[in-house]
Coordinates of C-alpha atoms in Angstrom, one line a residue:
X103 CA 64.1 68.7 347.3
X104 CA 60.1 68.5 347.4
X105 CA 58.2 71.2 347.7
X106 CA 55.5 70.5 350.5
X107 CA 52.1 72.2 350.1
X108 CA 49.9 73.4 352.7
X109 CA 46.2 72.6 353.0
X110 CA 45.1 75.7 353.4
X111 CA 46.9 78.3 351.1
X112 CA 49.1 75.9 348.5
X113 CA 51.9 78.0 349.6
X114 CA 54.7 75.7 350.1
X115 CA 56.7 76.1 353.3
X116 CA 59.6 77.6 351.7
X117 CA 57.4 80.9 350.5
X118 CA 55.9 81.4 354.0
X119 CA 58.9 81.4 355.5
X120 CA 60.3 83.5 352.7
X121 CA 57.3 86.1 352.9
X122 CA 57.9 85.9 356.8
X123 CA 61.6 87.1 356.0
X124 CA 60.6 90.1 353.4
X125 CA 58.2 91.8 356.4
X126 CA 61.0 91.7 358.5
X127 CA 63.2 93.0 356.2
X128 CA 60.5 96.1 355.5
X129 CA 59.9 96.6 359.1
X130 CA 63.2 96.9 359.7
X131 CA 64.0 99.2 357.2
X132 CA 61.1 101.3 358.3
X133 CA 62.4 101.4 361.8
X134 CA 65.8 102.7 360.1
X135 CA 63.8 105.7 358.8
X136 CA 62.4 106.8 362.1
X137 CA 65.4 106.9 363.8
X138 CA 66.7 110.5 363.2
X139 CA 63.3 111.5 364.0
X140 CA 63.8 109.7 367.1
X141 CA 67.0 111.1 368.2
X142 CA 65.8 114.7 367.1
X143 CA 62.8 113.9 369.9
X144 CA 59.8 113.7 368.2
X145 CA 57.1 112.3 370.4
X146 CA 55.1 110.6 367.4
X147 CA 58.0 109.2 366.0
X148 CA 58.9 107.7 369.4
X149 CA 55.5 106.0 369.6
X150 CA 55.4 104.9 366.0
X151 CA 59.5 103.4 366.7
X152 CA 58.2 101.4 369.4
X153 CA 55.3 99.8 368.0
X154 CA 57.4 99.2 364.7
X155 CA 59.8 97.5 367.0
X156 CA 57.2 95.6 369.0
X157 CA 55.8 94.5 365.4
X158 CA 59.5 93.5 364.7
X159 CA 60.1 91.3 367.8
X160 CA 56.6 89.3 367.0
X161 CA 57.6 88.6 363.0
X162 CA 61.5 87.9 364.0
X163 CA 59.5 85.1 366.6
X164 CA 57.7 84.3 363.5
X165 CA 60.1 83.7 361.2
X166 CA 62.1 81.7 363.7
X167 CA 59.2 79.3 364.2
X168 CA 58.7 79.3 360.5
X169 CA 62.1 77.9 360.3
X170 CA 61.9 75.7 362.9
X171 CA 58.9 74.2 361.1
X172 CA 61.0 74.5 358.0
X173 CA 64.0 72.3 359.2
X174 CA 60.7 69.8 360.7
X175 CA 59.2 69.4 357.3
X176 CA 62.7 68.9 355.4
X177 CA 63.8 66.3 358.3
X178 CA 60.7 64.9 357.9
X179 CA 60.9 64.1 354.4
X180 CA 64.4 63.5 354.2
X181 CA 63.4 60.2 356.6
X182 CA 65.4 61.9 359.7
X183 CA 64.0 60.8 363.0
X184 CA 66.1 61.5 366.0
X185 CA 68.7 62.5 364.1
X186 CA 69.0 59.7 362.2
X187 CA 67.7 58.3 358.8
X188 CA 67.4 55.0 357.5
X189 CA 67.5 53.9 353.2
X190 CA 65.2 51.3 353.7
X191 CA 65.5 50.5 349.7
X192 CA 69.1 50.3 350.0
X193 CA 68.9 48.0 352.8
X194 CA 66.8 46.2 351.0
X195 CA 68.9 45.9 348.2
X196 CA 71.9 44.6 350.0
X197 CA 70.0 42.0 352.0
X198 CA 68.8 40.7 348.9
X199 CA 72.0 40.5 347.2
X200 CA 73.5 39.0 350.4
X201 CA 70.8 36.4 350.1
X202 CA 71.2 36.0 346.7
X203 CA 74.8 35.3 347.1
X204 CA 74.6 32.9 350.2
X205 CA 71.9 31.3 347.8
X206 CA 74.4 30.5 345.2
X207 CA 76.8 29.3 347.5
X208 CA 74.5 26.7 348.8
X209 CA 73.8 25.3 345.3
X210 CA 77.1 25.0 344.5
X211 CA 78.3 23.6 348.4
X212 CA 79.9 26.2 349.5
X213 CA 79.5 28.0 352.2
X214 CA 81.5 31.5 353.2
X215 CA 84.4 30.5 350.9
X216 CA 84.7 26.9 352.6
X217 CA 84.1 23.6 350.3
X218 CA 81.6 21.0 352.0

């Protein structure tokens, strides 16, 4: 699989969404830590557990969009439009050989298996 490159970083796709995934991971793990303090009542730890979790909701939205973009970009490339993707080079390939053979058959005065 390619490796696509952003303009603006040169961070492929893959890393962001990988980076994306690693502060989720650490937020998450942070939130973990506060939550005897919670339960034992403490005020600051309350406020600090709800903006950790507020800062969790916004990065998991991030990293879904990252993958959404993810799944874009590898469609993209892949040659996947509506679910679909064509091989143009291997459609090429068997036109050309069924040409090629419809071709010979002409030359020699056949055509589709019948003698002329």
């Amino acid at each position: 699989m390619q490796q696509s490159k952003t303009p603006e970083n040169g961070s492929s796709v893959e890393e962001e969404f990988d980076a994306v995934r690693q502060t989720l991971a650490h937020l998450t793990q942070s939130l973990r830590g506060l939550e005897d303090e919670v339960m034992a009542g403490d005020a600051a730890s309350v406020r600090e557990a709800s903006k950790l979790l507020s800062d969790i909701r916004t990065w998991s939205r991030l990293a879904i969009e990252m993958e959404a973009r993810f799944e874009e970009r590898r469609k993209q490339q892949a040659g996947i439009v509506d679910g679909y993707a064509l091989d143009l080079i291997e459609a090429r390939r068997t036109i050309g050989c069924r040409l090629a053979r419809l071709r010979r058959c002409c030359r020699e005065g056949q055509v589709s298996g019948w003698v002329k």
